[in-house]
Each structure stands twice: as C-alpha cells, then as structure tokens.
Amino acid sequence: MTTSATMTRTASRPQSPIPSEPAWTVDAVLALFELPFADLLFRAQAALRAHFDPSAVQRSTLLSIKTGNCSEDCGYCSQSKRYQTGLETQGLLSTEEVLAAAKAAKAQGAGRFCMGAAWRGPKEKDMAAVAEMVREVKALGLETCVTLGILKEGQAETLKAAGLDYYNHNLDTAPEYYGDVVTTHTYQDRLDTLQNVRAAGLKVCSGGIVGLGETRRHRAGLIAKLANLDPPPESVPINNLVPIPGTPLAGSETVDIFEFVRTIAAARIAMPASYVRLSAGREQMSESEQALCFLAGANSIFYGDQLLTTRNPRVDGDNALFEKLGLHGV
Ligand code: SAM
Ligand code: DTB
Ligand code: SF4
C-alpha cells in the first residue's frame, strides 16, 4: 500500500470518535417495568440463564468497620450524625476484630467479605489500616469488597495494591432525584468515584435503593444509569429501604413487593451479565417474596445475621430456603 493511500484512508476517518448512543434509555427501561408481570419474569429468567447457572447464588457477608457519626445527610441512613437514630457509634475496628468476623463468615460459606465504613470518604490516615484489613482478609481466601464513600486520587490504587477485588459505591437513585435524598455530596461525586475505581482496575459494585419516595420513572432512571456505565457494574445491589426511625425518609411510602420484583427483573435484563443482589430489606420479606426475586433474576444476597446496622435473615433460615428452592450458595 502506498503512503498516499494510507494517508487518504486516515484522512477520511472522523477526527474524534463519534460518541456511542447509550445502550439503555430511561424509556426503554420503563417499558420493561410496564410489561405484564409474567412476560417480565420470563425475559429476566432467559437473561439470567444466558449468562449464569440459575441455581447458583453468590453470598457476601457484611461488616461495619466504622459505625455512625457520618458527616453526610443521606436521608435514609442510620449512620448520619444529623439524625437522632439512637445508633451506638464505633470507631474503626482493629484488624484482629475484622479478621475474626471474616473467618466466621468464611466458615458459614460466604465467598466475599464486604467491609463498610460510615465516612464521606477515607482520610489518608485511615488508608493504611484499611489496606491491612483487605490484605489479611484476602489471605484467608475470601473475595474482598469495601465501601468507604468518596475516593480521592490514588486511594483506589492503594486498595487495589492491597488485594481489593470490589469497591461498592451505590448511585442509589435516579440523577434527578438524588438531591431530594442527599445534599452534602452530588451524583457527579458518586460517578467520579466509580470512574476512579474502574481506572484502578477494581471491580465495581453499584446499585441503589427502592422505597425512597421515588417514582417508577426514577427507578428506571437508576437502572439505565447503571446499565450505561461502560462497562456496567459487575455487581448490582438492589436494596429495599429499611426505614430507620429518626431519618427524614423513614416515612416514605412502602413500595409494593411486585414493584420491587419488577425492579430486580429490569436490572437483570438491562445488565444480563452482572450479579444482581437482593440486598437490604430481605428481613422484612416472606420466603415466597424472596423466591419471586430469585425468579426475577437475583443471583446474589447478603448472607449473615447482620447488615451494617440492621438485621438480615439468619443464616440457618437462608440455608433452609436455599434447600427448599434447590439453590446453592457460592
Ligand atoms: N458511606 C459509604 C457510602 O455512602 O457509600 C458506605 C456505606 S453506605 C451505608 C452503603 C449503602 O448502603 C448506601 O449507598 C445505601 O445504598 C445502603 N443503605 C444504607 N442505609 C440503608 C437503609 N436504611 N435501607 C436500605 N439501604 C441502605
Ligand atoms: C449495599 O448496597 N447495601 C449494603 C452494602 N451495600 C454496604 C448496606 C445495607 C445497609 C442497610 C442498613 C443498615 O444495616 O444500616
Ligand atoms: Fe454516611 Fe454512607 Fe450513611 Fe451517607 S450512606 S450517611 S455517606 S454512611
């Protein structure tokens, strides 16, 4: 090929890449919500089966490594210092305390151990301690996840170097509703942290909450936003609000269980290759309601008697439910 031919070809290319259309519009996700329930669940099961063993459920155990006294004003959260929730606060746990909990989680069958801190974001002085926890939990043979809030430049890399697998940072709701839920940080802050996490080579865990007083369109907007991340999060926790007395959103209207199941199904269809986690709120659900969530494509749970500051179903109850449904934990 001659030089001039090469040059002609190069010159005919667009100067900058054409931005690709988002894969999912809010209207397209909304159309999923509006399908007849059986059609929606059928499509969700098909999406699950195209990518996963439909009987395998990923299990993560949570531990709050620093509890309460948080500067942020997230309107659903027991841990904000702005609300009188009666929560007992606790400074950063020692690595020994964390390791004891991680060993117990492993013995119960968890595959991943998730450590959560009630921070706006970690201070530099906290990073060495958290990195040590990650290193030692990883050495037990568990996958590691932390959720520490907004990360500054370089912090995601420090966590990656310590052996971190996943960083959890939820978008929580649609962009246009976020300001009704939190005012002390922005949606863009959340997106920037997810970008830092990705750039450091970590896997992303990001989802949201149903029951914050949002509309169906907001729920569709959250899912579209998550699905259009490039790539989508590997793990998508869908939380049902656990109402915390004393928080501004505690009195939000409860979302009907079928609407919650529809949210799970829409997440499964829009992000077919991601783990969709039936997250907070399981304690308030019957076995049949949880079974519907699994039929709708949920293939991950929080496993262990405690979430961060609230209760989760007991492990023996979960084991019995898995037995009845023919599910197996991974
Ligand atoms: N401070 C960090 C942050 O905000 O990212 C990490 C911990 S924060 C408690 C993690 C997530 O837990 C929130 O983004 C939210 O999705 C979920 N969450 C907190 N309180 C909840 C509640 N009462 N009901 C349901 N989900 C809740
Ligand atoms: C997520 O999406 N849910 C978890 C985890 N990521 C950190 C937290 C749920 C918290 C529920 C309320 C509580 O126990 O404080
Ligand atoms: Fe703090 Fe996280 Fe709770 Fe918001 S959700 S108040 S940042 S602990």
Coordinates of C-alpha atoms and ligand atoms in Angstrom, one line a residue:
M1 CA 0.0 0.0 0.0
T2 CA 1.3 3.4 -0.9
T3 CA 1.8 6.2 1.6
S4 CA -0.7 8.4 -0.1
A5 CA -3.3 5.7 0.0
T6 CA -2.7 5.2 3.7
M7 CA -3.0 9.0 4.2
T8 CA -6.2 9.2 2.3
R9 CA -7.7 6.4 4.4
T10 CA -6.6 8.1 7.6
A11 CA -7.9 11.5 6.5
S12 CA -11.3 10.1 5.7
R13 CA -11.7 8.8 9.2
P14 CA -13.6 11.0 11.7
Q15 CA -11.3 13.3 13.7
S16 CA -12.7 12.2 17.0
P17 CA -14.7 9.1 17.9
I18 CA -18.4 9.5 17.5
P19 CA -19.9 9.2 21.0
S20 CA -21.9 6.0 21.1
E21 CA -25.6 6.1 21.9
P22 CA -26.3 5.0 25.4
A23 CA -27.3 1.3 25.4
W24 CA -30.4 1.9 27.6
T25 CA -32.7 4.9 27.5
V26 CA -34.9 5.6 30.5
D27 CA -38.0 5.0 28.3
A28 CA -36.7 1.5 27.3
V29 CA -36.2 0.5 30.9
L30 CA -39.6 2.0 31.8
A31 CA -41.1 -0.2 29.0
L32 CA -39.7 -3.3 30.8
F33 CA -41.5 -2.2 34.1
E34 CA -44.7 -1.9 32.2
L35 CA -44.7 -5.4 30.7
P36 CA -47.2 -8.0 32.1
F37 CA -45.6 -9.5 35.2
A38 CA -45.2 -13.0 33.7
D39 CA -43.6 -11.6 30.5
L40 CA -41.1 -9.6 32.5
L41 CA -40.1 -12.5 34.7
F42 CA -39.9 -14.8 31.6
R43 CA -37.5 -12.3 29.9
A44 CA -35.5 -11.9 33.2
Q45 CA -35.1 -15.7 33.6
A46 CA -33.9 -16.0 30.0
A47 CA -31.4 -13.3 30.6
L48 CA -30.1 -15.0 33.7
R49 CA -29.9 -18.3 32.0
A50 CA -27.9 -16.9 29.1
H51 CA -25.1 -15.9 31.5
F52 CA -25.3 -17.8 34.7
D53 CA -26.1 -21.1 36.4
P54 CA -29.6 -20.2 37.5
S55 CA -29.3 -22.2 40.7
A56 CA -26.1 -20.6 42.0
V57 CA -26.4 -17.7 44.4
Q58 CA -23.3 -15.6 45.3
R59 CA -23.1 -14.8 49.0
S60 CA -21.4 -11.8 50.6
T61 CA -21.1 -11.1 54.3
L62 CA -21.1 -7.5 55.5
L63 CA -19.2 -6.0 58.5
S64 CA -19.4 -2.4 59.6
I65 CA -15.8 -1.5 60.3
K66 CA -16.6 2.1 61.4
T67 CA -20.2 2.9 62.6
G68 CA -22.1 6.1 62.7
N69 CA -21.1 9.7 63.2
C70 CA -21.1 10.3 59.5
S71 CA -20.9 13.9 58.2
E72 CA -23.2 13.2 55.3
D73 CA -27.0 13.7 55.3
C74 CA -28.3 10.7 53.3
G75 CA -31.9 10.8 54.2
Y76 CA -32.3 7.0 54.6
C77 CA -29.2 6.3 56.7
S78 CA -29.0 5.4 60.4
Q79 CA -25.4 6.5 60.4
S80 CA -25.6 10.2 59.6
K81 CA -24.7 12.3 62.7
R82 CA -27.5 14.8 61.7
Y83 CA -30.4 12.4 62.7
Q84 CA -31.3 11.1 66.1
T85 CA -31.5 7.4 65.3
G86 CA -30.2 6.1 68.7
L87 CA -27.4 4.3 66.9
E88 CA -24.4 3.3 69.0
T89 CA -21.3 4.6 67.3
Q90 CA -18.0 2.8 67.0
G91 CA -14.6 3.9 65.8
L92 CA -12.5 2.0 63.2
L93 CA -12.2 -1.7 64.3
S94 CA -8.8 -3.3 64.7
T95 CA -7.6 -5.7 62.0
E96 CA -7.9 -8.6 64.6
E97 CA -11.6 -7.8 65.1
V98 CA -12.2 -7.7 61.3
L99 CA -10.3 -11.0 60.8
A100 CA -12.3 -12.8 63.4
A101 CA -15.5 -11.7 61.6
A102 CA -14.1 -12.7 58.2
K103 CA -13.1 -16.2 59.5
A104 CA -16.6 -16.7 60.8
A105 CA -18.1 -15.6 57.5
K106 CA -15.9 -18.0 55.6
A107 CA -16.8 -20.8 57.9
Q108 CA -20.5 -20.1 57.2
G109 CA -19.9 -20.3 53.5
A110 CA -19.6 -16.7 52.3
G111 CA -17.5 -16.2 49.2
R112 CA -16.9 -12.5 49.7
F113 CA -16.4 -10.2 52.7
C114 CA -17.6 -6.6 52.5
M115 CA -16.3 -4.0 54.9
G116 CA -18.3 -0.8 55.2
A117 CA -17.3 2.5 56.9
A118 CA -19.6 5.4 57.7
W119 CA -17.3 8.0 56.1
R120 CA -17.9 10.7 53.5
G121 CA -14.6 9.3 52.3
P122 CA -11.5 7.8 53.9
K123 CA -8.8 10.2 55.3
E124 CA -5.3 9.5 54.3
K125 CA -4.5 8.3 57.8
D126 CA -7.2 5.6 57.6
M127 CA -5.9 4.1 54.3
A128 CA -3.0 2.1 55.8
A129 CA -5.4 0.4 58.3
V130 CA -8.0 -0.4 55.7
A131 CA -5.3 -1.7 53.3
E132 CA -4.0 -4.0 56.0
M133 CA -7.6 -5.4 56.6
V134 CA -8.0 -6.0 52.9
R135 CA -4.6 -7.8 52.7
E136 CA -5.4 -10.1 55.6
V137 CA -9.0 -10.9 54.6
K138 CA -7.8 -11.7 51.1
A139 CA -5.2 -14.0 52.5
L140 CA -8.0 -16.1 54.1
G141 CA -9.1 -17.0 50.6
L142 CA -12.1 -14.7 50.5
E143 CA -13.0 -12.2 47.8
T144 CA -12.8 -8.6 49.3
C145 CA -15.0 -5.6 49.0
V146 CA -15.0 -2.3 50.8
T147 CA -17.4 0.6 50.8
L148 CA -15.8 3.7 52.2
G149 CA -17.5 6.6 50.4
I150 CA -15.9 9.1 48.0
L151 CA -12.3 8.2 47.0
K152 CA -9.6 10.8 46.3
E153 CA -7.0 10.5 43.7
G154 CA -4.7 7.5 44.3
Q155 CA -6.8 5.9 47.0
A156 CA -8.4 3.3 44.7
E157 CA -4.9 2.3 43.6
T158 CA -3.8 1.8 47.2
L159 CA -6.8 -0.5 47.8
K160 CA -6.1 -2.4 44.5
A161 CA -2.4 -2.9 45.6
A162 CA -3.6 -4.4 48.9
G163 CA -5.6 -7.1 47.0
L164 CA -9.1 -5.5 46.9
D165 CA -11.5 -7.2 44.4
Y166 CA -14.6 -5.0 44.6
Y167 CA -15.5 -1.4 45.6
N168 CA -19.1 -0.7 46.5
H169 CA -20.4 2.7 45.8
N170 CA -24.1 3.0 45.0
L171 CA -25.8 5.5 42.7
D172 CA -28.8 4.9 44.9
T173 CA -31.5 6.6 42.8
A174 CA -32.0 8.5 39.5
P175 CA -29.8 11.6 38.9
E176 CA -32.7 14.0 39.1
Y177 CA -34.0 12.6 42.4
Y178 CA -30.6 12.4 44.2
G179 CA -30.9 16.0 45.5
D180 CA -34.1 15.0 47.4
V181 CA -32.1 12.2 49.2
V182 CA -28.7 13.8 49.8
T183 CA -27.4 17.4 49.8
T184 CA -23.9 17.0 51.2
H185 CA -22.4 15.4 48.0
T186 CA -23.6 15.2 44.4
Y187 CA -24.4 12.5 41.9
Q188 CA -21.4 13.6 40.0
D189 CA -19.2 12.9 43.1
R190 CA -20.6 9.3 43.0
L191 CA -19.9 8.9 39.3
D192 CA -16.3 10.3 39.7
T193 CA -15.6 7.8 42.4
L194 CA -16.9 5.0 40.2
Q195 CA -14.6 6.2 37.4
N196 CA -11.6 6.2 39.8
V197 CA -12.4 2.7 40.9
R198 CA -12.6 1.5 37.3
A199 CA -9.4 3.2 36.3
A200 CA -7.6 1.4 39.2
G201 CA -8.7 -2.0 37.8
L202 CA -11.1 -2.8 40.6
K203 CA -14.5 -4.5 40.0
V204 CA -17.5 -2.2 40.6
C205 CA -20.4 -2.9 42.9
S206 CA -23.0 -0.3 42.4
G207 CA -26.8 -0.3 42.8
G208 CA -29.5 1.6 44.7
I209 CA -32.4 1.7 47.0
V210 CA -36.1 1.2 46.3
G211 CA -38.6 3.0 48.6
L212 CA -37.1 6.5 49.0
G213 CA -40.3 8.1 47.8
E214 CA -39.1 7.9 44.2
T215 CA -41.4 7.3 41.1
R216 CA -41.2 4.3 38.8
R217 CA -39.5 6.6 36.2
H218 CA -36.8 7.3 38.8
R219 CA -36.3 3.6 39.4
A220 CA -36.0 3.1 35.6
G221 CA -33.6 6.1 35.5
L222 CA -31.3 4.5 38.1
I223 CA -31.2 1.2 36.2
A224 CA -30.5 3.0 32.9
K225 CA -27.7 5.0 34.5
L226 CA -26.1 1.8 35.9
A227 CA -26.5 -0.2 32.7
N228 CA -24.9 2.6 30.7
L229 CA -21.7 2.7 32.7
D230 CA -19.1 1.3 30.4
P231 CA -18.7 -1.5 31.4
P232 CA -21.8 -2.0 33.7
P233 CA -21.0 -2.8 37.3
E234 CA -20.1 -6.5 37.9
S235 CA -22.3 -6.4 41.0
V236 CA -25.6 -4.6 41.4
P237 CA -27.2 -4.4 44.8
I238 CA -30.9 -3.6 44.9
N239 CA -31.8 -2.5 48.4
N240 CA -35.4 -2.2 49.7
L241 CA -35.4 0.7 52.1
V242 CA -35.1 -0.4 55.8
P243 CA -37.0 2.5 57.4
I244 CA -34.9 4.0 60.2
P245 CA -36.9 6.0 62.8
G246 CA -35.4 9.5 63.1
T247 CA -34.3 9.7 59.4
P248 CA -36.2 12.0 57.0
L249 CA -37.1 9.2 54.6
A250 CA -38.4 6.7 57.2
G251 CA -42.0 7.7 56.5
S252 CA -41.7 7.1 52.7
E253 CA -44.5 5.1 51.2
T254 CA -43.7 1.4 51.1
V255 CA -43.2 0.1 47.6
D256 CA -45.4 -2.8 46.7
I257 CA -43.5 -6.1 46.5
F258 CA -44.4 -6.7 42.8
E259 CA -42.8 -3.3 42.0
F260 CA -39.7 -4.3 43.9
V261 CA -39.6 -7.6 42.0
R262 CA -40.0 -5.7 38.7
T263 CA -37.0 -3.5 39.7
I264 CA -34.9 -6.7 40.1
A265 CA -36.1 -8.0 36.8
A266 CA -35.4 -4.8 34.9
A267 CA -31.9 -4.7 36.4
R268 CA -31.3 -8.3 35.3
I269 CA -32.5 -7.7 31.7
A270 CA -30.5 -4.4 31.4
M271 CA -27.4 -5.9 32.9
P272 CA -27.6 -9.6 32.0
A273 CA -24.0 -10.5 32.8
S274 CA -23.9 -8.7 36.2
Y275 CA -24.7 -10.3 39.6
V276 CA -27.9 -8.7 40.8
R277 CA -28.1 -8.7 44.6
L278 CA -31.3 -9.0 46.6
S279 CA -29.9 -6.7 49.3
A280 CA -31.2 -4.8 52.3
G281 CA -34.9 -5.4 53.2
R282 CA -34.8 -9.2 53.0
E283 CA -35.6 -9.5 56.7
Q284 CA -39.0 -7.9 56.0
M285 CA -39.8 -10.3 53.1
S286 CA -41.5 -13.6 53.2
E287 CA -39.8 -16.7 51.7
S288 CA -42.3 -16.5 48.8
E289 CA -41.4 -12.9 48.1
Q290 CA -37.7 -13.7 48.1
A291 CA -38.4 -16.7 45.8
L292 CA -40.0 -14.2 43.3
C293 CA -36.9 -12.1 43.5
F294 CA -34.7 -15.1 42.5
L295 CA -37.2 -15.9 39.7
A296 CA -36.8 -12.3 38.6
G297 CA -33.0 -12.9 38.2
A298 CA -31.5 -12.0 41.6
N299 CA -28.4 -14.2 42.0
S300 CA -26.6 -12.8 45.0
I301 CA -27.5 -12.0 48.6
F302 CA -26.1 -10.6 51.8
Y303 CA -25.5 -13.6 54.0
G304 CA -25.1 -13.3 57.7
D305 CA -27.3 -12.2 60.6
Q306 CA -26.4 -8.5 60.3
L307 CA -26.2 -6.0 57.5
L308 CA -24.3 -2.8 58.6
T309 CA -26.6 -1.5 61.5
T310 CA -29.7 -3.5 60.9
R311 CA -30.8 -7.2 60.9
N312 CA -30.6 -9.6 58.0
P313 CA -32.2 -13.1 57.9
R314 CA -30.5 -15.7 59.9
V315 CA -28.0 -18.0 58.1
D316 CA -29.9 -21.2 59.1
G317 CA -33.1 -19.7 57.7
D318 CA -31.3 -18.8 54.4
N319 CA -29.8 -22.3 54.2
A320 CA -33.3 -23.8 54.7
L321 CA -34.8 -21.5 52.0
F322 CA -32.0 -22.5 49.5
E323 CA -32.7 -26.2 50.2
K324 CA -36.5 -25.7 49.5
L325 CA -35.8 -23.8 46.3
G326 CA -32.9 -26.0 45.1
L327 CA -30.5 -23.1 45.1
H328 CA -26.8 -23.5 46.1
G329 CA -24.6 -20.8 47.6
V330 CA -21.3 -19.8 46.0
Ligands
SAM1 N1 -20.6 5.6 53.5 C1 -20.4 4.9 52.3 C2 -21.3 5.3 51.2 O1 -22.3 6.1 51.5 O2 -21.1 4.9 50.1 C3 -20.6 3.4 52.6 C4 -21.7 2.9 53.4 S1 -23.4 3.2 52.9 C5 -24.3 2.7 54.4 C6 -23.7 2.0 51.7 C7 -25.1 1.9 51.1 O3 -26.0 1.2 52.0 C8 -25.8 3.1 50.7 O4 -25.4 3.7 49.5 C9 -27.2 2.6 50.6 O5 -27.5 2.1 49.2 C10 -27.3 1.4 51.5 N2 -28.2 1.7 52.7 C11 -27.8 2.5 53.7 N3 -28.9 2.6 54.6 C12 -29.9 1.9 54.1 C13 -31.2 1.6 54.5 N4 -31.7 2.2 55.6 N5 -32.0 0.9 53.7 C14 -31.5 0.4 52.6 N6 -30.3 0.6 52.1 C15 -29.5 1.3 52.9
DTB2 C1 -25.5 -2.2 49.7 O1 -25.9 -1.9 48.6 N1 -26.2 -2.5 50.8 C2 -25.4 -2.7 51.9 C3 -23.9 -2.6 51.4 N2 -24.2 -2.2 50.0 C4 -22.9 -1.8 52.0 C5 -25.7 -1.9 53.1 C6 -27.2 -2.1 53.5 C7 -27.4 -1.2 54.8 C8 -28.8 -1.4 55.3 C9 -29.0 -0.6 56.5 C10 -28.0 -0.9 57.6 O2 -27.9 -2.0 58.1 O3 -27.5 0.1 58.2
SF4_3 FE1 -22.7 8.4 55.6 FE2 -22.8 6.4 53.7 FE3 -24.8 6.7 55.5 FE4 -24.5 8.5 53.6 S1 -25.0 6.3 53.3 S2 -24.8 9.0 55.8 S3 -22.2 8.6 53.4 S4 -22.7 6.1 55.9

